[in-house]
Amino acid sequence: MATTTNHDVTTNHDVTTRGNRHVSTETRPAVRTTELIAYVAAVLAVALTALFVGDGGDGGADPFSAEQALRYITFLTIGYMIARGLAKSGTRGNANSDHDA
């Protein structure tokens, strides 16, 4: 099959095609990455830990409160967004792609 490279003036991207197949340099969609799996697992771990640790009914202070859990979940979310941003930085998006994440 012949490979052709054309410069798309409207989007300022180089488009490479092989036959009818479009080759893109875009990263995988967010739902198919290990970062998402690790993020969801970490959020669940924090939430479950906050739910089960403390509140022993003995009148003592809760060592891992809901406030702390929300703070850690916020930090995890910021870290996940930075990881996705770094994964996508430097890649050229496909203007016709319907799975950008």
Short mmCIF file of C-alpha atoms in Angstrom, two decimals:
data_model
loop_
_atom_site.label_atom_id
_atom_site.label_comp_id
_atom_site.label_asym_id
_atom_site.label_seq_id
_atom_site.Cartn_x
_atom_site.Cartn_y
_atom_site.Cartn_z
CA MET A 1 0.00 0.00 0.00
CA ALA A 2 1.15 3.47 -0.72
CA THR A 3 1.78 5.89 2.10
CA THR A 4 1.11 9.55 1.55
CA THR A 5 1.69 12.54 3.78
CA ASN A 6 -0.32 15.69 3.23
CA HIS A 7 -0.34 18.93 5.16
CA ASP A 8 -3.84 19.91 6.28
CA VAL A 9 -3.88 23.72 6.06
CA THR A 10 -7.10 24.14 8.07
CA THR A 11 -5.76 22.41 11.19
CA ASN A 12 -2.02 22.85 10.59
CA HIS A 13 -1.45 19.08 11.04
CA ASP A 14 0.33 16.55 8.91
CA VAL A 15 -2.07 13.76 7.98
CA THR A 16 -0.66 10.35 7.10
CA THR A 17 -2.89 7.79 5.46
CA ARG A 18 -2.41 4.22 4.36
CA GLY A 19 -5.14 3.18 2.00
CA ASN A 20 -8.35 4.07 3.82
CA ARG A 21 -6.85 3.88 7.31
CA HIS A 22 -5.97 7.10 9.14
CA VAL A 23 -2.84 6.96 11.29
CA SER A 24 -2.91 9.32 14.25
CA THR A 25 -0.35 10.25 16.89
CA GLU A 26 -3.06 10.84 19.51
CA THR A 27 -2.69 9.08 22.86
CA ARG A 28 -5.19 6.45 23.95
CA PRO A 29 -8.57 7.57 25.29
CA ALA A 30 -8.57 8.20 29.04
CA VAL A 31 -10.85 5.26 29.81
CA ARG A 32 -8.27 2.86 28.31
CA THR A 33 -5.26 3.98 30.36
CA THR A 34 -3.62 2.51 33.41
CA GLU A 35 -3.69 5.96 35.00
CA LEU A 36 -7.48 5.79 35.19
CA ILE A 37 -7.42 2.31 36.73
CA ALA A 38 -4.83 3.39 39.31
CA TYR A 39 -6.78 6.59 40.04
CA VAL A 40 -10.08 4.77 40.60
CA ALA A 41 -8.39 2.16 42.81
CA ALA A 42 -6.68 4.85 44.90
CA VAL A 43 -9.89 6.86 45.33
CA LEU A 44 -11.76 3.72 46.41
CA ALA A 45 -8.98 2.85 48.86
CA VAL A 46 -9.08 6.32 50.42
CA ALA A 47 -12.88 6.32 50.65
CA LEU A 48 -13.06 2.84 52.17
CA THR A 49 -10.27 3.63 54.63
CA ALA A 50 -12.08 6.78 55.76
CA LEU A 51 -15.29 4.77 56.12
CA PHE A 52 -13.84 1.93 58.19
CA VAL A 53 -11.05 3.58 60.22
CA GLY A 54 -12.11 5.27 63.42
CA ASP A 55 -15.62 5.84 64.73
CA GLY A 56 -15.13 3.04 67.23
CA GLY A 57 -17.86 4.48 69.39
CA ASP A 58 -15.50 5.00 72.31
CA GLY A 59 -15.82 8.77 72.09
CA GLY A 60 -12.28 9.19 70.74
CA ALA A 61 -11.31 11.32 67.80
CA ASP A 62 -11.57 9.90 64.31
CA PRO A 63 -7.97 9.36 63.11
CA PHE A 64 -8.96 9.54 59.41
CA SER A 65 -11.90 11.85 58.92
CA ALA A 66 -14.04 12.51 55.86
CA GLU A 67 -12.38 15.91 55.55
CA GLN A 68 -8.95 14.28 55.24
CA ALA A 69 -10.31 11.74 52.78
CA LEU A 70 -11.73 14.48 50.55
CA ARG A 71 -8.39 16.30 50.69
CA TYR A 72 -6.52 13.17 49.55
CA ILE A 73 -9.07 12.48 46.81
CA THR A 74 -8.59 16.08 45.60
CA PHE A 75 -4.80 15.54 45.52
CA LEU A 76 -5.30 12.30 43.59
CA THR A 77 -7.56 14.08 41.09
CA ILE A 78 -5.01 16.84 40.53
CA GLY A 79 -2.28 14.22 40.05
CA TYR A 80 -4.44 12.32 37.57
CA MET A 81 -5.14 15.46 35.55
CA ILE A 82 -1.43 16.31 35.46
CA ALA A 83 -0.58 12.76 34.35
CA ARG A 84 -3.12 12.92 31.51
CA GLY A 85 -1.87 16.34 30.50
CA LEU A 86 1.73 15.13 30.37
CA ALA A 87 0.66 12.07 28.38
CA LYS A 88 -1.03 14.27 25.81
CA SER A 89 1.56 17.04 25.68
CA GLY A 90 3.57 17.06 22.53
CA THR A 91 1.11 14.88 20.61
CA ARG A 92 -0.83 16.08 17.66
CA GLY A 93 -4.54 15.62 17.98
CA ASN A 94 -6.80 14.44 15.22
CA ALA A 95 -9.46 17.03 14.45
CA ASN A 96 -11.78 14.30 13.19
CA SER A 97 -11.27 12.01 16.19
CA ASP A 98 -14.36 11.29 18.27
CA HIS A 99 -12.44 9.64 21.14
CA ASP A 100 -10.29 12.49 22.41
CA ALA A 101 -10.08 12.43 26.15
#
